């Protein structure tokens, strides 16, 4: 594709060089540049991509998209200057890959919790209904049944369009993706055409990046503000921000609820660790999930499937066969008769939801032992809140390490216990080594008890001082058993 064709609908400040050059690829990572590529210099939160322009040219870039025109320019390279590369990179990527999101039905899922579960269950459901589908999620990306590892909740705009293009070429009819607040704020989904959007819930998270809850909420809301009138917007009526999300959308609004009047409703009839019986949309259905928050997740899945045109009865039959996503309220039974539950919960609200689900099943029988921590170099304000929530709903709590990154694990633990009073501390012990913390919980547990191991879920690493070391909560639990 000619360089000038990529900027047909983009406002340009200046061009230096020949914009009739043929472009064979687009990249924001200078290390991935190959002969004939366009390098997009992004001013990121950590590093300014303009520093890598010389490296990109050395590797074969024939064009550079930038905000600041370099004082010295290389011969044979075209420089295109715009006000904001972040604002236009999505549109450039969409154009280069032939606008793939318009060639399938793309559904985005946003909110604090439940994104992975809902996107993955929609992918699994539509696969069971006989469709070719793609998935873009925290856990893994899929093109039909081809597995592609995921580094971020939402890939950068170029990788995103490349994956969507591969889905289209593979014959996918649908694609389901998580839309993180970072991705929305950083315009990573810019230029994409969505058939629908789903809002799960909103609680405190990522304030290290967004600074205020209002900024965080507005980032999520921006996704729905951008939906076209041809799309649907399904929102959680049980969340106080549910209707805020869709107040300015052009899309067709639908609601789901476990408590109030809504377009899609459900209630729990019976609940066990193996699953629940629900009444959903006037039908009874058995599902292999537990917890009220999973009823909400399943309602979102059901609503989206119906809005995409699937037969209601077929959707309910498929729903009864779906399994929990890896590391989401995943039970592991011990030979001694107690249960370990591995879950990704890493916010106060997620911890509350998971512990509520466990208590719904236990119904006052057996004790709850919670192992949890908090990530380093992230929102410090949620640390004491997580400790308080764990103590409120557990008989014993072990506070431990969880991806300390560049912080000292003990400092994070200290921040968590700082929110507890002397009475609450009677329930708590701190063990910095996560493996030892899980072992200690297993030693405490008796028949009928439940150990919640929260924070990492599907992750198979501990990130310490910039290095990811292999660590899997599932493996440690099974070793203890």
mmCIF file of C-alpha atoms in Angstrom, residues 1 3 6-7 10 26 38 40 65 85 87-98 158 161 190-191:
data_model
loop_
_atom_site.group_PDB
_atom_site.id
_atom_site.type_symbol
_atom_site.label_atom_id
_atom_site.label_comp_id
_atom_site.label_asym_id
_atom_site.label_seq_id
_atom_site.Cartn_x
_atom_site.Cartn_y
_atom_site.Cartn_z
ATOM 1 C CA UNK A 1 0.000 0.000 0.000
ATOM 2 C CA UNK A 3 2.043 5.691 2.191
ATOM 3 C CA UNK A 6 -2.815 5.494 4.716
ATOM 4 C CA UNK A 7 -3.463 9.187 5.424
ATOM 5 C CA UNK A 10 -6.166 12.042 8.510
ATOM 6 C CA UNK A 26 3.300 -0.787 10.158
ATOM 7 C CA UNK A 38 6.200 2.582 8.499
ATOM 8 C CA UNK A 40 4.922 5.096 14.297
ATOM 9 C CA UNK A 65 4.803 8.912 11.522
ATOM 10 C CA UNK A 85 0.203 9.751 16.801
ATOM 11 C CA UNK A 87 -5.065 9.564 18.032
ATOM 12 C CA UNK A 88 -4.375 8.378 14.478
ATOM 13 C CA UNK A 89 -2.461 5.099 14.830
ATOM 14 C CA UNK A 90 -5.673 3.064 15.120
ATOM 15 C CA UNK A 91 -7.039 4.562 11.909
ATOM 16 C CA UNK A 92 -3.710 3.982 10.113
ATOM 17 C CA UNK A 93 -3.650 0.340 11.245
ATOM 18 C CA UNK A 94 -7.292 -0.163 10.268
ATOM 19 C CA UNK A 95 -6.640 1.220 6.781
ATOM 20 C CA UNK A 96 -3.450 -0.794 6.277
ATOM 21 C CA UNK A 97 -5.188 -4.080 7.160
ATOM 22 C CA UNK A 98 -8.282 -3.344 5.064
ATOM 23 C CA UNK A 158 -1.480 -2.547 14.920
ATOM 24 C CA UNK A 161 -5.884 -5.118 13.383
ATOM 25 C CA UNK A 190 -9.505 3.568 17.639
ATOM 26 C CA UNK A 191 -10.785 2.919 14.127
#
